[in-house]
Amino acid sequence: MTKIAIVDDNKVVRESLMEFVQADPEFKCVYSGATAEDALKHIPKLQPDIVLMDIQLPDASGIECTAGLKQLMPGVQIIMVTVYEDTERIYKALRAGACGYLLKRCSPVELVAAIREVQQGGAPMSREIARKVISSFQEPGNTAAEVEGLSPREREILELVAAGHPNKQIAARVGLADGTVRWHLRHVYNKLHVRSRTEAALKFRSAK
């Protein structure tokens, strides 16, 4: 059973997301709240696997809430579900630790598919968002040069990250310990000037 938490200040949206989530027998909504303060207080106690997070909250931004939850629960996966599609907010959310970014106009089918993609180690994004992110990386020569600067082992690991494999699967595929994979990824992040596996994967895709 995958445990889901929802943070959105709009009651109608919150209830709709709960309905979409609980329509799937493999998902269980363990928390539904409207503020960052309440989310930071209660979500760590409930230990959900995935959080669906709005950006515009009454007491703080969902981006700030995401950063706070990632500090308290490094392993939690957070998908932004919002109306905002400007590049600045997208990047702030990813850097805060979000692993996906969906627009609220996505369908129930797309939402459930995104949750499943996260379970498999992926980084789901609405098509419009993915285009914006990739376009922003496509400055002449910069991204390709950074990726070319990776070692063969770093490129191998990054390619598996971009394909959606979690660290344990990557370690098994390349014959390394989990800790060694994490060590290589830290170097990859530094060389690509990114702060998350989602950003690294998108940069790799844009350089291909």
Tab-separated table of C-alpha atoms in Angstrom, residues 10-178:
chain	number	residue	atom	x	y	z
A	10	ASN	CA	-8.366	24.778	-1.785
A	11	LYS	CA	-10.864	22.377	-0.205
A	12	VAL	CA	-12.471	21.424	-3.529
A	13	VAL	CA	-9.085	20.609	-5.096
A	14	ARG	CA	-7.990	18.750	-1.980
A	15	GLU	CA	-11.098	16.576	-1.974
A	16	SER	CA	-10.770	15.913	-5.703
A	17	LEU	CA	-7.168	14.776	-5.277
A	18	MET	CA	-8.225	12.525	-2.395
A	19	GLU	CA	-10.944	11.016	-4.567
A	20	PHE	CA	-8.499	10.377	-7.430
A	21	VAL	CA	-5.951	8.793	-5.116
A	22	GLN	CA	-8.339	6.586	-3.158
A	23	ALA	CA	-10.022	5.299	-6.308
A	24	ASP	CA	-6.915	3.127	-6.707
A	25	PRO	CA	-6.873	0.200	-4.236
A	26	GLU	CA	-3.067	0.376	-4.028
A	27	PHE	CA	-3.088	3.949	-2.694
A	28	LYS	CA	-4.182	5.253	0.687
A	29	CYS	CA	-4.544	8.936	1.591
A	30	VAL	CA	-3.159	9.285	5.125
A	31	TYR	CA	-3.190	13.087	5.360
A	32	SER	CA	-5.008	16.048	3.848
A	33	GLY	CA	-4.193	19.575	4.972
A	34	ALA	CA	-4.312	23.218	3.930
A	35	THR	CA	-1.252	24.866	5.478
A	36	ALA	CA	2.518	24.430	5.525
A	37	GLU	CA	2.596	24.624	9.318
A	38	ASP	CA	0.095	21.793	9.688
A	39	ALA	CA	1.870	19.712	7.046
A	40	LEU	CA	5.262	20.080	8.728
A	41	LYS	CA	3.721	19.155	12.074
A	42	HIS	CA	1.741	16.080	11.044
A	43	ILE	CA	3.221	14.566	7.861
A	44	PRO	CA	6.516	13.382	9.446
A	45	LYS	CA	4.510	11.451	12.059
A	46	LEU	CA	2.471	9.688	9.369
A	47	GLN	CA	5.450	8.814	7.145
A	48	PRO	CA	3.716	8.885	3.729
A	49	ASP	CA	5.602	7.631	0.686
A	50	ILE	CA	4.497	10.485	-1.586
A	51	VAL	CA	3.239	14.025	-0.978
A	52	LEU	CA	1.128	15.981	-3.488
A	53	MET	CA	2.032	19.608	-2.801
A	54	ASP	CA	0.460	22.891	-3.921
A	55	ILE	CA	2.705	25.963	-4.247
A	56	GLN	CA	0.337	28.684	-3.047
A	57	LEU	CA	-0.423	28.081	0.635
A	58	PRO	CA	-1.795	30.675	3.075
A	59	ASP	CA	1.101	30.684	5.548
A	60	ALA	CA	4.156	29.794	3.419
A	61	SER	CA	4.887	28.589	-0.075
A	62	GLY	CA	4.639	24.923	-0.958
A	63	ILE	CA	8.264	25.206	-2.066
A	64	GLU	CA	9.304	26.169	1.466
A	65	CYS	CA	7.154	23.367	2.834
A	66	THR	CA	8.812	20.930	0.434
A	67	ALA	CA	12.276	21.966	1.623
A	68	GLY	CA	11.170	21.574	5.246
A	69	LEU	CA	9.710	18.115	4.689
A	70	LYS	CA	12.820	16.937	2.839
A	71	GLN	CA	14.941	17.981	5.815
A	72	LEU	CA	12.702	16.034	8.189
A	73	MET	CA	12.092	13.108	5.805
A	74	PRO	CA	14.880	12.847	3.195
A	75	GLY	CA	13.297	9.794	1.597
A	76	VAL	CA	9.834	11.231	0.989
A	77	GLN	CA	8.893	11.867	-2.645
A	78	ILE	CA	7.116	15.156	-3.336
A	79	ILE	CA	5.165	15.990	-6.488
A	80	MET	CA	4.153	19.607	-6.993
A	81	VAL	CA	0.552	19.908	-8.235
A	82	THR	CA	-0.052	23.545	-9.106
A	83	VAL	CA	-1.391	26.119	-11.551
A	84	TYR	CA	1.989	27.844	-11.827
A	85	GLU	CA	4.137	27.054	-14.838
A	86	ASP	CA	6.810	29.767	-14.805
A	87	THR	CA	10.401	28.588	-15.006
A	88	GLU	CA	11.509	30.264	-11.771
A	89	ARG	CA	8.980	28.415	-9.615
A	90	ILE	CA	9.687	25.133	-11.393
A	91	TYR	CA	13.398	25.378	-10.617
A	92	LYS	CA	12.848	26.503	-7.039
A	93	ALA	CA	10.563	23.505	-6.479
A	94	LEU	CA	13.067	21.048	-7.964
A	95	ARG	CA	15.909	22.527	-5.961
A	96	ALA	CA	13.833	22.305	-2.801
A	97	GLY	CA	13.586	18.558	-3.382
A	98	ALA	CA	10.463	17.973	-5.495
A	99	CYS	CA	10.753	14.960	-7.783
A	100	GLY	CA	7.902	15.924	-10.117
A	101	TYR	CA	5.833	18.875	-11.269
A	102	LEU	CA	2.261	18.569	-12.523
A	103	LEU	CA	-0.271	21.189	-13.538
A	104	LYS	CA	-3.655	21.017	-11.815
A	105	ARG	CA	-5.388	20.617	-15.135
A	106	CYS	CA	-3.882	17.135	-15.456
A	107	SER	CA	-6.395	14.305	-15.616
A	108	PRO	CA	-6.945	11.699	-12.873
A	109	VAL	CA	-5.273	9.156	-15.138
A	110	GLU	CA	-2.202	11.395	-15.482
A	111	LEU	CA	-2.053	11.937	-11.725
A	112	VAL	CA	-2.148	8.214	-10.946
A	113	ALA	CA	0.432	7.557	-13.690
A	114	ALA	CA	2.697	10.200	-12.125
A	115	ILE	CA	2.466	8.543	-8.702
A	116	ARG	CA	3.350	5.188	-10.229
A	117	GLU	CA	6.253	6.766	-12.124
A	118	VAL	CA	7.631	8.166	-8.862
A	119	GLN	CA	7.351	4.701	-7.281
A	120	GLN	CA	9.565	3.409	-10.096
A	121	GLY	CA	12.187	6.097	-9.580
A	122	GLY	CA	10.965	8.484	-12.280
A	123	ALA	CA	10.455	12.252	-12.354
A	124	PRO	CA	6.970	12.948	-13.754
A	125	MET	CA	6.190	16.313	-15.300
A	126	SER	CA	3.345	17.741	-17.315
A	127	ARG	CA	4.429	18.038	-20.950
A	128	GLU	CA	4.391	21.830	-20.859
A	129	ILE	CA	6.665	21.834	-17.813
A	130	ALA	CA	9.129	19.332	-19.299
A	131	ARG	CA	9.428	21.482	-22.441
A	132	LYS	CA	10.168	24.593	-20.372
A	133	VAL	CA	12.814	22.834	-18.301
A	134	ILE	CA	14.566	21.263	-21.268
A	135	SER	CA	14.472	24.529	-23.235
A	136	SER	CA	16.077	26.363	-20.340
A	137	PHE	CA	18.954	23.882	-20.364
A	138	GLN	CA	19.549	24.232	-24.084
A	139	GLU	CA	21.887	27.201	-23.986
A	140	PRO	CA	24.473	26.850	-26.771
A	141	GLY	CA	27.147	24.353	-25.813
A	142	ASN	CA	26.821	24.649	-22.034
A	143	THR	CA	24.863	21.516	-21.187
A	144	ALA	CA	26.542	19.270	-23.751
A	145	ALA	CA	29.981	20.378	-22.547
A	146	GLU	CA	29.080	19.687	-18.916
A	147	VAL	CA	27.809	16.195	-19.719
A	148	GLU	CA	30.877	15.499	-21.868
A	149	GLY	CA	33.002	16.412	-18.846
A	150	LEU	CA	31.655	13.461	-16.859
A	151	SER	CA	33.722	10.305	-16.459
A	152	PRO	CA	32.525	7.144	-18.242
A	153	ARG	CA	31.272	5.731	-14.925
A	154	GLU	CA	29.452	8.970	-14.070
A	155	ARG	CA	27.803	9.005	-17.508
A	156	GLU	CA	26.758	5.363	-17.070
A	157	ILE	CA	25.147	6.102	-13.712
A	158	LEU	CA	23.528	9.318	-14.970
A	159	GLU	CA	22.024	7.478	-17.938
A	160	LEU	CA	20.408	4.979	-15.559
A	161	VAL	CA	19.132	7.832	-13.377
A	162	ALA	CA	17.620	9.467	-16.486
A	163	ALA	CA	15.944	6.140	-17.336
A	164	GLY	CA	14.188	6.243	-13.952
A	165	HIS	CA	16.164	3.610	-12.014
A	166	PRO	CA	16.526	4.092	-8.225
A	167	ASN	CA	19.976	3.865	-6.640
A	168	LYS	CA	19.604	0.235	-5.539
A	169	GLN	CA	18.862	-0.908	-9.089
A	170	ILE	CA	21.708	1.200	-10.446
A	171	ALA	CA	24.116	-0.318	-7.924
A	172	ALA	CA	23.084	-3.834	-8.957
A	173	ARG	CA	23.418	-3.040	-12.674
A	174	VAL	CA	26.885	-1.484	-12.478
A	175	GLY	CA	28.240	-3.728	-9.721
A	176	LEU	CA	28.793	-1.057	-7.080
A	177	ALA	CA	27.643	-0.502	-3.512
A	178	ASP	CA	24.737	1.897	-2.893
